[in-house]
């Protein structure tokens, strides 16, 4: 078989079981592609020895007949996941040299299922960013290109998106705090699933905002997302927010039959100044679902307009608390001290050197909104708004809506350097369609559904009921089938 790295998880699983290929061959094909793709900046730590050892073990399992669906599948792992004995830096200078003595629950679940780790993937520092430009490693680059413009793969899971879109791995792990799986998936023409908060364990995932963070799969198809989520998910007693719920066979629920399902179209997502091509994509997506037998219903989520400001109070507040532990005392970077410097100077210099500008900005915002005199005015008010946003969704689902269709992003991928430092608020607006899902703890998925006028991928988002990832994946599967998106970036790297 040629072009093994281009296979989907489902195709590779079937080929492995038939004996048409081996995990070692799959892994070697991906490692070869990774070596030739340095220009994408996707992989920041390569682990070929670990990968080949895991691949040999997977082949032995397959031979013995003990082969879960993910057995032998080569993956990229976002640098936010702690991986035992392998650098896990969250793309930050402050975690320089950190090699955990433990494995995150999600990666352990994947390895227990026989998956293969090709290496660690680039991302925005501490998952704070929408363009992968805040990474200490330098930015990842979108495999899609217009003329000579280098485009962002999105963020924070930009390395994951770039690696999957460029066929450097069969799939990748991502994390989503305000859209960090779904936005890069939309920008690179892949599928990105953010599960219900609590479906996947957060243990061993470097924390950004603990009430919002959620791990999920980034894949080449909806079927692959269903297969991979089944391996990632599960109750974890080490994570107090992990749900003690059985994990369904998500793949078995992919019938493509959505007859009679009610799909909501929220009026509040029609933003002023929305590009015509995004509006058209959204309309076309609704018509595709209607043609597949779904009922399209206009709905209202009245507190949507407050979601972005509420998110950018809550997330930095939680980040300022979570990042207080990085002080140069126990692990990671420690600043060189001058004669007479004390513990306070060590903290200040270490954090000033170790954190990038965006992380510093969010830590300062978070500390401000939690400070005496401002806690009620900002943080407490944002929490109340969050409750109202969740209530909007609860009321819509109580009226029989099965899923909600929205655009995934307000535009196609933009050029690197076009937004980053010049206007951080403009960058934050990239999350306008995605943050509500995190604030309400709901599952959401981005499905590639068309191309922009410039020939760049555009994604549609489906939002589901809590814990109904199976139903959501089936609706996404129907949308994927109808959209028929098969475009791939032309290789330039």
CSV table of C-alpha atoms in Angstrom, one decimal:
chain,number,residue,atom,x,y,z
A,1,UNK,CA,0.0,0.0,0.0
A,2,UNK,CA,1.3,3.4,-0.9
A,3,UNK,CA,0.7,6.7,0.9
A,4,UNK,CA,0.0,5.0,4.2
A,5,UNK,CA,0.2,8.3,6.0
A,6,UNK,CA,-2.9,9.5,4.0
A,7,UNK,CA,-5.1,6.8,5.5
A,8,UNK,CA,-7.9,7.6,7.9
A,9,UNK,CA,-8.1,5.8,11.2
A,10,UNK,CA,-10.9,3.6,9.9
A,11,UNK,CA,-9.1,2.7,6.8
A,12,UNK,CA,-5.8,2.0,8.6
A,13,UNK,CA,-7.7,-0.1,11.2
A,14,UNK,CA,-9.3,-2.3,8.5
A,15,UNK,CA,-5.9,-2.6,6.6
A,16,UNK,CA,-4.1,-3.6,9.8
A,17,UNK,CA,-6.7,-6.3,10.7
A,18,UNK,CA,-6.6,-7.7,7.1
A,19,UNK,CA,-2.9,-7.8,7.2
A,20,UNK,CA,-2.5,-5.5,4.3
A,21,UNK,CA,0.0,-3.4,6.3
A,22,UNK,CA,1.6,-3.2,9.7
A,23,UNK,CA,1.7,-0.6,12.4
A,24,UNK,CA,5.5,-0.4,11.9
A,25,UNK,CA,5.0,0.4,8.2
A,26,UNK,CA,2.3,3.0,9.0
A,27,UNK,CA,4.5,4.6,11.7
A,28,UNK,CA,7.6,4.7,9.4
A,29,UNK,CA,5.5,6.3,6.6
A,30,UNK,CA,4.4,9.1,9.1
A,31,UNK,CA,7.9,9.5,10.5
A,32,UNK,CA,9.3,10.0,6.9
A,33,UNK,CA,6.6,12.7,6.2
A,34,UNK,CA,7.4,14.4,9.5
A,35,UNK,CA,11.1,14.6,8.6
A,36,UNK,CA,10.3,16.4,5.4
A,37,UNK,CA,7.8,18.8,6.9
A,38,UNK,CA,9.9,21.1,9.1
A,39,UNK,CA,8.6,24.1,7.3
A,40,UNK,CA,5.2,23.5,8.9
A,41,UNK,CA,6.6,23.7,12.4
A,42,UNK,CA,4.0,21.2,13.6
A,43,UNK,CA,6.1,18.7,15.6
A,44,UNK,CA,8.2,20.2,18.3
A,45,UNK,CA,9.5,17.0,20.0
A,46,UNK,CA,9.8,13.8,17.8
A,47,UNK,CA,9.7,10.4,19.5
A,48,UNK,CA,10.6,7.9,16.7
A,49,UNK,CA,12.1,5.3,19.1
A,50,UNK,CA,9.0,5.3,21.3
A,51,UNK,CA,6.8,5.2,18.2
A,52,UNK,CA,8.5,2.2,16.7
A,53,UNK,CA,8.5,0.3,20.0
A,54,UNK,CA,4.7,1.0,20.4
A,55,UNK,CA,4.1,0.0,16.8
A,56,UNK,CA,5.9,-3.3,17.3
A,57,UNK,CA,3.8,-4.0,20.4
A,58,UNK,CA,0.6,-3.0,18.5
A,59,UNK,CA,1.5,-5.4,15.7
A,60,UNK,CA,1.9,-8.2,18.2
A,61,UNK,CA,-1.5,-7.4,19.7
A,62,UNK,CA,-3.2,-7.4,16.3
A,63,UNK,CA,-1.6,-10.7,15.4
A,64,UNK,CA,-2.9,-12.2,18.7
A,65,UNK,CA,-6.4,-11.0,17.9
A,66,UNK,CA,-6.5,-8.5,20.8
A,67,UNK,CA,-6.8,-5.3,18.8
A,68,UNK,CA,-9.1,-2.3,19.8
A,69,UNK,CA,-10.0,0.1,17.1
A,70,UNK,CA,-7.1,2.5,17.8
A,71,UNK,CA,-4.5,-0.3,18.0
A,72,UNK,CA,-1.5,0.5,15.8
A,73,UNK,CA,-2.7,4.0,14.8
A,74,UNK,CA,0.1,6.7,14.7
A,75,UNK,CA,-0.9,9.9,16.5
A,76,UNK,CA,0.5,13.3,17.3
A,77,UNK,CA,0.1,14.5,20.8
A,78,UNK,CA,-0.5,18.2,21.7
A,79,UNK,CA,2.3,19.6,23.9
A,80,UNK,CA,-0.3,20.4,26.6
A,81,UNK,CA,-0.6,16.6,27.5
A,82,UNK,CA,2.0,15.3,30.0
A,83,UNK,CA,3.8,12.4,28.5
A,84,UNK,CA,6.1,10.4,30.8
A,85,UNK,CA,9.8,11.0,30.1
A,86,UNK,CA,9.1,13.2,27.1
A,87,UNK,CA,9.3,17.0,27.1
A,88,UNK,CA,5.9,18.5,27.9
A,89,UNK,CA,6.3,22.3,27.8
A,90,UNK,CA,2.9,23.7,26.9
A,91,UNK,CA,4.9,25.6,24.3
A,92,UNK,CA,6.2,27.8,27.1
A,93,UNK,CA,9.7,28.9,28.1
A,94,UNK,CA,8.8,28.6,31.8
A,95,UNK,CA,8.5,24.8,31.4
A,96,UNK,CA,11.8,24.4,29.7
A,97,UNK,CA,13.3,21.0,30.3
A,98,UNK,CA,10.2,19.6,32.1
A,99,UNK,CA,9.8,15.9,31.5
A,100,UNK,CA,6.9,14.5,33.6
A,101,UNK,CA,7.2,11.4,35.7
A,102,UNK,CA,3.6,10.4,34.8
A,103,UNK,CA,1.3,10.1,31.9
A,104,UNK,CA,-1.9,12.1,31.3
A,105,UNK,CA,-5.0,10.0,31.6
A,106,UNK,CA,-6.1,10.7,28.0
A,107,UNK,CA,-2.7,9.6,26.5
A,108,UNK,CA,-2.6,6.6,28.8
A,109,UNK,CA,-6.0,5.6,27.6
A,110,UNK,CA,-4.8,5.9,24.0
A,111,UNK,CA,-1.7,3.9,24.6
A,112,UNK,CA,-3.7,1.3,26.5
A,113,UNK,CA,-5.8,1.0,23.3
A,114,UNK,CA,-2.5,0.4,21.3
A,115,UNK,CA,-2.0,3.9,19.8
A,116,UNK,CA,1.4,5.0,18.7
A,117,UNK,CA,2.9,8.4,19.7
A,118,UNK,CA,4.9,10.0,16.9
A,119,UNK,CA,5.8,13.1,19.0
A,120,UNK,CA,4.6,16.3,20.6
A,121,UNK,CA,2.8,19.0,18.6
A,122,UNK,CA,3.1,22.8,18.5
A,123,UNK,CA,0.5,25.0,20.1
A,124,UNK,CA,-0.1,28.5,21.5
A,125,UNK,CA,1.7,29.0,24.8
A,126,UNK,CA,-0.4,27.5,27.6
A,127,UNK,CA,-3.2,27.2,25.0
A,128,UNK,CA,-3.7,31.0,25.0
A,129,UNK,CA,-4.1,32.1,21.4
A,130,UNK,CA,-6.0,31.7,18.2
A,131,UNK,CA,-3.2,31.6,15.7
A,132,UNK,CA,-0.3,29.5,17.1
A,133,UNK,CA,1.9,32.6,17.2
A,134,UNK,CA,2.5,32.7,21.0
A,135,UNK,CA,4.5,29.4,21.0
A,136,UNK,CA,8.1,29.4,22.4
A,137,UNK,CA,8.9,27.1,19.5
A,138,UNK,CA,7.8,29.6,16.8
A,139,UNK,CA,4.5,29.4,15.0
A,140,UNK,CA,3.1,26.3,13.2
A,141,UNK,CA,2.0,27.0,9.6
A,142,UNK,CA,-1.2,26.1,7.8
A,143,UNK,CA,-0.5,23.5,5.0
A,144,UNK,CA,-3.1,25.5,2.9
A,145,UNK,CA,-1.6,28.4,1.1
A,146,UNK,CA,-2.8,31.4,-1.0
A,147,UNK,CA,0.0,32.6,-3.3
A,148,UNK,CA,3.0,33.2,-1.1
A,149,UNK,CA,1.1,34.1,2.0
A,150,UNK,CA,1.8,31.9,5.0
A,151,UNK,CA,-1.4,31.3,6.9
A,152,UNK,CA,-2.2,30.5,10.5
A,153,UNK,CA,-3.4,27.0,11.2
A,154,UNK,CA,-5.5,28.5,14.0
A,155,UNK,CA,-5.0,28.0,17.7
A,156,UNK,CA,-4.3,26.9,20.2
A,157,UNK,CA,-4.2,23.4,18.7
A,158,UNK,CA,-2.5,24.7,15.6
A,159,UNK,CA,0.3,22.1,15.4
A,160,UNK,CA,-2.3,19.3,15.7
A,161,UNK,CA,-4.5,20.8,12.9
A,162,UNK,CA,-1.5,21.3,10.6
A,163,UNK,CA,-0.1,17.8,11.2
A,164,UNK,CA,-3.5,16.1,10.5
A,165,UNK,CA,-4.2,18.3,7.4
A,166,UNK,CA,-0.8,17.6,6.0
A,167,UNK,CA,-1.0,13.8,6.6
A,168,UNK,CA,1.9,13.8,9.0
A,169,UNK,CA,-0.1,11.6,11.4
A,170,UNK,CA,-3.4,9.8,11.1
A,171,UNK,CA,-5.0,11.9,13.9
A,172,UNK,CA,-4.0,14.1,16.8
A,173,UNK,CA,-5.1,15.1,20.3
A,174,UNK,CA,-6.2,18.7,20.9
A,175,UNK,CA,-7.7,20.7,23.8
A,176,UNK,CA,-10.5,23.2,23.6
A,177,UNK,CA,-11.0,26.0,26.2
A,178,UNK,CA,-12.8,28.5,23.9
A,179,UNK,CA,-12.6,27.0,20.5
A,180,UNK,CA,-9.0,25.6,20.4
A,181,UNK,CA,-10.0,22.4,18.6
A,182,UNK,CA,-12.8,23.6,16.4
A,183,UNK,CA,-11.3,26.8,15.1
A,184,UNK,CA,-8.0,25.2,13.9
A,185,UNK,CA,-10.0,22.3,12.5
A,186,UNK,CA,-12.1,24.8,10.4
A,187,UNK,CA,-9.0,26.6,9.2
A,188,UNK,CA,-7.3,23.5,8.0
A,189,UNK,CA,-10.2,21.5,6.5
A,190,UNK,CA,-10.3,18.7,9.1
A,191,UNK,CA,-12.8,17.5,11.8
A,192,UNK,CA,-12.4,18.7,15.4
A,193,UNK,CA,-14.6,17.5,18.3
A,194,UNK,CA,-14.9,19.2,21.7
A,195,UNK,CA,-16.7,16.7,23.9
A,196,UNK,CA,-19.0,17.6,26.8
A,197,UNK,CA,-17.1,19.0,29.8
A,198,UNK,CA,-16.1,16.0,31.9
A,199,UNK,CA,-16.2,13.3,29.1
A,200,UNK,CA,-12.4,13.2,28.9
A,201,UNK,CA,-10.2,13.4,31.9
A,202,UNK,CA,-8.2,16.6,32.5
A,203,UNK,CA,-5.7,14.8,34.7
A,204,UNK,CA,-2.2,15.4,33.3
A,205,UNK,CA,-3.3,18.1,30.9
A,206,UNK,CA,-1.5,21.4,31.7
A,207,UNK,CA,-4.3,23.6,33.0
A,208,UNK,CA,-5.3,26.9,31.4
A,209,UNK,CA,-8.9,27.5,32.7
A,210,UNK,CA,-10.1,24.5,34.7
A,211,UNK,CA,-13.8,24.9,34.3
A,212,UNK,CA,-13.5,25.3,30.5
A,213,UNK,CA,-10.7,23.0,29.3
A,214,UNK,CA,-11.6,19.8,27.5
A,215,UNK,CA,-9.5,17.3,25.5
A,216,UNK,CA,-10.8,16.0,22.2
A,217,UNK,CA,-9.8,14.4,18.9
A,218,UNK,CA,-8.7,16.1,15.7
A,219,UNK,CA,-9.2,13.8,12.7
A,220,UNK,CA,-9.6,13.4,8.9
A,221,UNK,CA,-13.2,12.4,9.2
A,222,UNK,CA,-16.2,12.2,11.5
A,223,UNK,CA,-15.9,8.4,11.7
A,224,UNK,CA,-12.4,8.8,12.9
A,225,UNK,CA,-13.5,11.3,15.6
A,226,UNK,CA,-16.0,8.8,16.8
A,227,UNK,CA,-13.4,6.0,17.0
A,228,UNK,CA,-10.8,8.2,18.7
A,229,UNK,CA,-13.2,9.7,21.2
A,230,UNK,CA,-14.2,6.2,22.3
A,231,UNK,CA,-10.5,5.5,23.2
A,232,UNK,CA,-9.9,8.9,24.9
A,233,UNK,CA,-13.0,9.1,27.0
A,234,UNK,CA,-13.9,7.5,30.3
A,235,UNK,CA,-14.3,8.2,34.0
A,236,UNK,CA,-11.1,9.0,35.9
A,237,UNK,CA,-11.1,9.1,39.7
A,238,UNK,CA,-8.0,11.4,39.6
A,239,UNK,CA,-10.2,14.1,38.0
A,240,UNK,CA,-13.0,15.4,40.2
A,241,UNK,CA,-14.8,16.9,37.2
A,242,UNK,CA,-14.7,13.6,35.2
A,243,UNK,CA,-18.1,12.1,34.6
A,244,UNK,CA,-18.8,8.6,35.9
A,245,UNK,CA,-20.7,7.6,32.7
A,246,UNK,CA,-20.4,4.7,30.4
A,247,UNK,CA,-18.6,5.4,27.1
A,248,UNK,CA,-20.9,4.4,24.2
A,249,UNK,CA,-19.7,2.8,20.9
A,250,UNK,CA,-19.8,6.2,19.1
A,251,UNK,CA,-18.9,4.6,15.7
A,252,UNK,CA,-21.8,2.3,15.9
A,253,UNK,CA,-24.2,5.3,16.2
A,254,UNK,CA,-23.1,6.7,12.8
A,255,UNK,CA,-26.1,5.7,10.7
A,256,UNK,CA,-26.4,9.0,8.8
A,257,UNK,CA,-30.1,8.9,9.4
A,258,UNK,CA,-31.2,12.3,10.8
A,259,UNK,CA,-34.9,12.1,9.6
A,260,UNK,CA,-37.1,14.1,12.0
A,261,UNK,CA,-34.1,15.6,13.9
A,262,UNK,CA,-34.6,19.3,14.8
A,263,UNK,CA,-31.7,21.5,14.0
A,264,UNK,CA,-31.7,25.0,15.5
A,265,UNK,CA,-30.4,28.1,13.7
A,266,UNK,CA,-29.7,30.8,16.3
A,267,UNK,CA,-30.6,34.3,15.2
A,268,UNK,CA,-27.9,35.8,17.4
A,269,UNK,CA,-25.0,34.2,15.4
A,270,UNK,CA,-25.8,36.4,12.4
A,271,UNK,CA,-23.1,38.9,13.3
A,272,UNK,CA,-22.9,42.4,11.8
A,273,UNK,CA,-20.3,42.4,9.0
A,274,UNK,CA,-20.2,38.6,8.6
A,275,UNK,CA,-18.6,37.8,5.3
A,276,UNK,CA,-21.1,36.8,2.6
A,277,UNK,CA,-19.3,33.5,2.0
A,278,UNK,CA,-19.7,32.5,5.7
A,279,UNK,CA,-23.4,33.4,5.5
A,280,UNK,CA,-23.8,31.3,2.3
A,281,UNK,CA,-22.0,28.3,3.8
A,282,UNK,CA,-24.3,28.4,6.8
A,283,UNK,CA,-27.4,28.6,4.7
A,284,UNK,CA,-26.1,25.8,2.4
A,285,UNK,CA,-25.3,23.7,5.5
A,286,UNK,CA,-28.9,24.1,6.8
A,287,UNK,CA,-30.2,23.1,3.4
A,288,UNK,CA,-28.0,20.0,3.3
A,289,UNK,CA,-29.4,18.9,6.7
A,290,UNK,CA,-33.0,19.7,5.5
A,291,UNK,CA,-32.4,17.6,2.4
A,292,UNK,CA,-31.2,14.7,4.7
A,293,UNK,CA,-34.6,14.8,6.5
A,294,UNK,CA,-33.9,17.1,9.4
A,295,UNK,CA,-36.3,19.9,10.4
A,296,UNK,CA,-34.6,23.3,10.4
A,297,UNK,CA,-35.9,25.6,13.2
A,298,UNK,CA,-35.1,29.2,13.9
A,299,UNK,CA,-34.1,29.6,17.6
A,300,UNK,CA,-32.9,32.3,19.9
A,301,UNK,CA,-30.0,32.3,22.3
A,302,UNK,CA,-30.4,35.8,23.7
A,303,UNK,CA,-27.3,36.1,25.9
A,304,UNK,CA,-24.9,35.1,23.1
A,305,UNK,CA,-23.7,38.7,22.7
A,306,UNK,CA,-22.3,38.6,26.3
A,307,UNK,CA,-20.4,35.3,25.8
A,308,UNK,CA,-17.1,36.7,24.5
A,309,UNK,CA,-16.7,39.3,27.3
A,310,UNK,CA,-17.7,36.8,29.9
A,311,UNK,CA,-15.2,34.3,28.5
A,312,UNK,CA,-12.4,36.8,28.5
A,313,UNK,CA,-13.0,37.5,32.2
A,314,UNK,CA,-13.5,33.9,33.4
A,315,UNK,CA,-10.7,32.3,31.4
A,316,UNK,CA,-7.9,34.8,32.4
A,317,UNK,CA,-9.2,34.7,36.0
A,318,UNK,CA,-8.7,30.9,36.1
A,319,UNK,CA,-5.5,31.1,34.2
A,320,UNK,CA,-4.0,33.6,36.7
A,321,UNK,CA,-4.7,31.1,39.5
A,322,UNK,CA,-3.5,28.0,37.6
A,323,UNK,CA,-0.3,29.7,36.4
A,324,UNK,CA,0.7,30.9,39.9
A,325,UNK,CA,2.4,27.5,40.4
A,326,UNK,CA,5.1,28.4,37.8
A,327,UNK,CA,7.6,30.2,40.1
A,328,UNK,CA,11.0,28.7,39.3
A,329,UNK,CA,11.2,26.8,42.6
A,330,UNK,CA,10.3,23.2,41.8
A,331,UNK,CA,10.7,22.7,38.0
A,332,UNK,CA,11.1,24.4,34.7
A,333,UNK,CA,12.9,27.7,34.0
A,334,UNK,CA,14.6,29.6,36.8
A,335,UNK,CA,16.0,33.1,36.2
A,336,UNK,CA,19.7,33.9,37.0
A,337,UNK,CA,19.7,36.1,40.0
A,338,UNK,CA,21.9,39.1,40.8
A,339,UNK,CA,23.8,39.5,44.1
A,340,UNK,CA,21.4,40.4,46.8
A,341,UNK,CA,18.3,39.2,45.0
A,342,UNK,CA,15.8,37.4,47.2
A,343,UNK,CA,12.8,35.1,46.7
A,344,UNK,CA,10.5,37.9,45.4
A,345,UNK,CA,13.1,38.9,42.7
A,346,UNK,CA,13.4,35.3,41.7
A,347,UNK,CA,9.6,34.9,41.2
A,348,UNK,CA,9.4,38.2,39.3
A,349,UNK,CA,12.4,37.6,37.0
A,350,UNK,CA,11.5,33.9,36.3
A,351,UNK,CA,7.9,34.7,35.4
A,352,UNK,CA,8.9,37.8,33.3
A,353,UNK,CA,11.4,35.6,31.3
A,354,UNK,CA,9.4,32.4,31.2
A,355,UNK,CA,6.0,33.7,30.1
A,356,UNK,CA,5.3,35.2,26.7
A,357,UNK,CA,3.4,38.5,26.1
A,358,UNK,CA,0.0,37.0,25.6
A,359,UNK,CA,0.2,34.8,28.8
A,360,UNK,CA,1.5,37.8,30.8
A,361,UNK,CA,-1.5,39.9,29.4
A,362,UNK,CA,-4.0,37.2,30.4
A,363,UNK,CA,-2.5,36.6,33.9
A,364,UNK,CA,-2.6,40.4,34.6
A,365,UNK,CA,-6.2,40.7,33.4
A,366,UNK,CA,-7.1,37.6,35.5
A,367,UNK,CA,-5.4,39.0,38.6
A,368,UNK,CA,-7.2,42.3,38.1
A,369,UNK,CA,-10.7,40.9,37.8
A,370,UNK,CA,-10.1,38.7,40.9
A,371,UNK,CA,-8.7,41.6,43.0
A,372,UNK,CA,-10.6,43.2,45.9
A,373,UNK,CA,-13.0,45.8,44.7
A,374,UNK,CA,-13.3,44.3,41.2
A,375,UNK,CA,-14.2,40.7,41.9
A,376,UNK,CA,-18.0,41.5,42.0
A,377,UNK,CA,-17.9,44.0,39.1
A,378,UNK,CA,-16.1,41.6,36.7
A,379,UNK,CA,-15.6,38.0,37.8
A,380,UNK,CA,-18.9,37.4,39.7
A,381,UNK,CA,-20.9,39.2,37.0
A,382,UNK,CA,-19.2,37.1,34.3
A,383,UNK,CA,-20.2,33.9,36.2
A,384,UNK,CA,-23.8,35.1,36.3
A,385,UNK,CA,-23.7,35.7,32.6
A,386,UNK,CA,-22.3,32.2,32.1
A,387,UNK,CA,-25.3,30.8,34.0
A,388,UNK,CA,-27.7,32.7,31.7
A,389,UNK,CA,-25.9,31.4,28.5
A,390,UNK,CA,-26.2,27.9,29.8
A,391,UNK,CA,-29.9,28.4,30.6
A,392,UNK,CA,-30.4,29.7,27.0
A,393,UNK,CA,-29.1,26.3,25.7
A,394,UNK,CA,-31.1,24.3,28.2
A,395,UNK,CA,-34.3,26.0,27.2
A,396,UNK,CA,-33.7,25.4,23.5
A,397,UNK,CA,-32.9,21.7,24.1
A,398,UNK,CA,-36.0,21.4,26.3
A,399,UNK,CA,-38.1,22.5,23.4
A,400,UNK,CA,-36.9,19.4,21.4
A,401,UNK,CA,-33.9,20.8,19.5
A,402,UNK,CA,-31.4,18.0,18.8
A,403,UNK,CA,-28.5,20.1,17.6
A,404,UNK,CA,-27.6,23.7,16.7
A,405,UNK,CA,-25.9,24.7,13.4
A,406,UNK,CA,-23.6,27.7,13.3
A,407,UNK,CA,-20.5,28.8,11.4
A,408,UNK,CA,-17.3,27.5,13.1
A,409,UNK,CA,-15.3,30.7,12.4
A,410,UNK,CA,-16.0,34.2,11.2
A,411,UNK,CA,-13.6,33.9,8.3
A,412,UNK,CA,-11.2,31.5,6.6
A,413,UNK,CA,-7.6,31.3,7.8
A,414,UNK,CA,-5.8,34.7,8.0
A,415,UNK,CA,-2.1,35.4,7.4
A,416,UNK,CA,0.5,34.9,10.0
A,417,UNK,CA,1.5,38.2,11.6
A,418,UNK,CA,-1.7,40.0,10.5
A,419,UNK,CA,-3.4,40.1,13.9
A,420,UNK,CA,-1.1,39.0,16.8
A,421,UNK,CA,0.4,41.9,18.6
A,422,UNK,CA,-1.2,44.7,16.7
A,423,UNK,CA,-4.7,44.1,18.0
A,424,UNK,CA,-5.3,41.3,20.5
A,425,UNK,CA,-9.0,42.1,20.7
A,426,UNK,CA,-9.4,41.4,17.0
A,427,UNK,CA,-7.7,38.1,17.6
A,428,UNK,CA,-10.1,37.3,20.4
A,429,UNK,CA,-13.1,37.8,18.0
A,430,UNK,CA,-12.0,34.6,16.3
A,431,UNK,CA,-13.7,32.7,19.2
A,432,UNK,CA,-17.0,34.4,18.7
A,433,UNK,CA,-18.9,31.3,17.5
A,434,UNK,CA,-17.1,28.8,19.8
A,435,UNK,CA,-16.8,30.2,23.3
A,436,UNK,CA,-20.5,29.7,24.2
A,437,UNK,CA,-20.0,25.9,23.9
A,438,UNK,CA,-17.3,25.9,26.6
A,439,UNK,CA,-19.2,28.3,28.9
A,440,UNK,CA,-22.2,25.9,28.8
A,441,UNK,CA,-20.0,22.7,28.9
A,442,UNK,CA,-21.6,21.3,25.7
A,443,UNK,CA,-20.2,19.1,23.0
A,444,UNK,CA,-19.4,20.9,19.7
A,445,UNK,CA,-17.9,19.7,16.4
A,446,UNK,CA,-16.4,21.5,13.4
A,447,UNK,CA,-16.9,19.8,10.0
A,448,UNK,CA,-15.2,21.0,6.8
A,449,UNK,CA,-18.1,22.1,4.5
A,450,UNK,CA,-16.7,24.2,1.7
A,451,UNK,CA,-14.0,26.5,0.3
A,452,UNK,CA,-13.7,30.3,0.4
A,453,UNK,CA,-13.3,32.4,-2.7
A,454,UNK,CA,-9.5,32.1,-2.2
A,455,UNK,CA,-9.8,28.3,-2.1
A,456,UNK,CA,-9.3,27.9,1.7
A,457,UNK,CA,-11.4,25.5,3.8
A,458,UNK,CA,-14.4,26.7,5.8
A,459,UNK,CA,-16.1,24.8,8.6
A,460,UNK,CA,-19.6,24.5,10.0
A,461,UNK,CA,-20.1,23.9,13.7
A,462,UNK,CA,-22.8,21.6,15.2
A,463,UNK,CA,-23.5,22.0,18.9
A,464,UNK,CA,-25.2,19.0,20.7
A,465,UNK,CA,-27.0,18.2,23.9
A,466,UNK,CA,-24.8,17.4,27.0
A,467,UNK,CA,-23.5,13.8,26.9
A,468,UNK,CA,-25.1,13.2,23.5
A,469,UNK,CA,-21.8,13.0,21.5
A,470,UNK,CA,-23.2,10.0,19.6
A,471,UNK,CA,-26.2,11.9,18.4
A,472,UNK,CA,-24.0,14.9,17.6
A,473,UNK,CA,-21.5,12.8,15.7
A,474,UNK,CA,-24.3,11.2,13.7
A,475,UNK,CA,-25.6,14.7,12.7
A,476,UNK,CA,-22.1,15.7,11.8
A,477,UNK,CA,-21.7,12.5,9.7
A,478,UNK,CA,-24.8,13.4,7.7
A,479,UNK,CA,-23.5,16.9,7.2
A,480,UNK,CA,-20.1,15.5,6.1
A,481,UNK,CA,-21.7,13.1,3.6
A,482,UNK,CA,-23.8,15.9,2.2
A,483,UNK,CA,-21.0,18.4,1.9
A,484,UNK,CA,-18.7,15.9,0.3
A,485,UNK,CA,-15.6,17.9,1.2
A,486,UNK,CA,-12.5,16.1,-0.2
A,487,UNK,CA,-10.1,18.9,-0.9
A,488,UNK,CA,-6.6,18.7,0.4
A,489,UNK,CA,-3.8,21.3,0.4
A,490,UNK,CA,-1.3,21.2,-2.4
A,491,UNK,CA,2.1,20.1,-1.0
A,492,UNK,CA,4.6,23.0,-0.8
A,493,UNK,CA,6.5,22.2,2.4
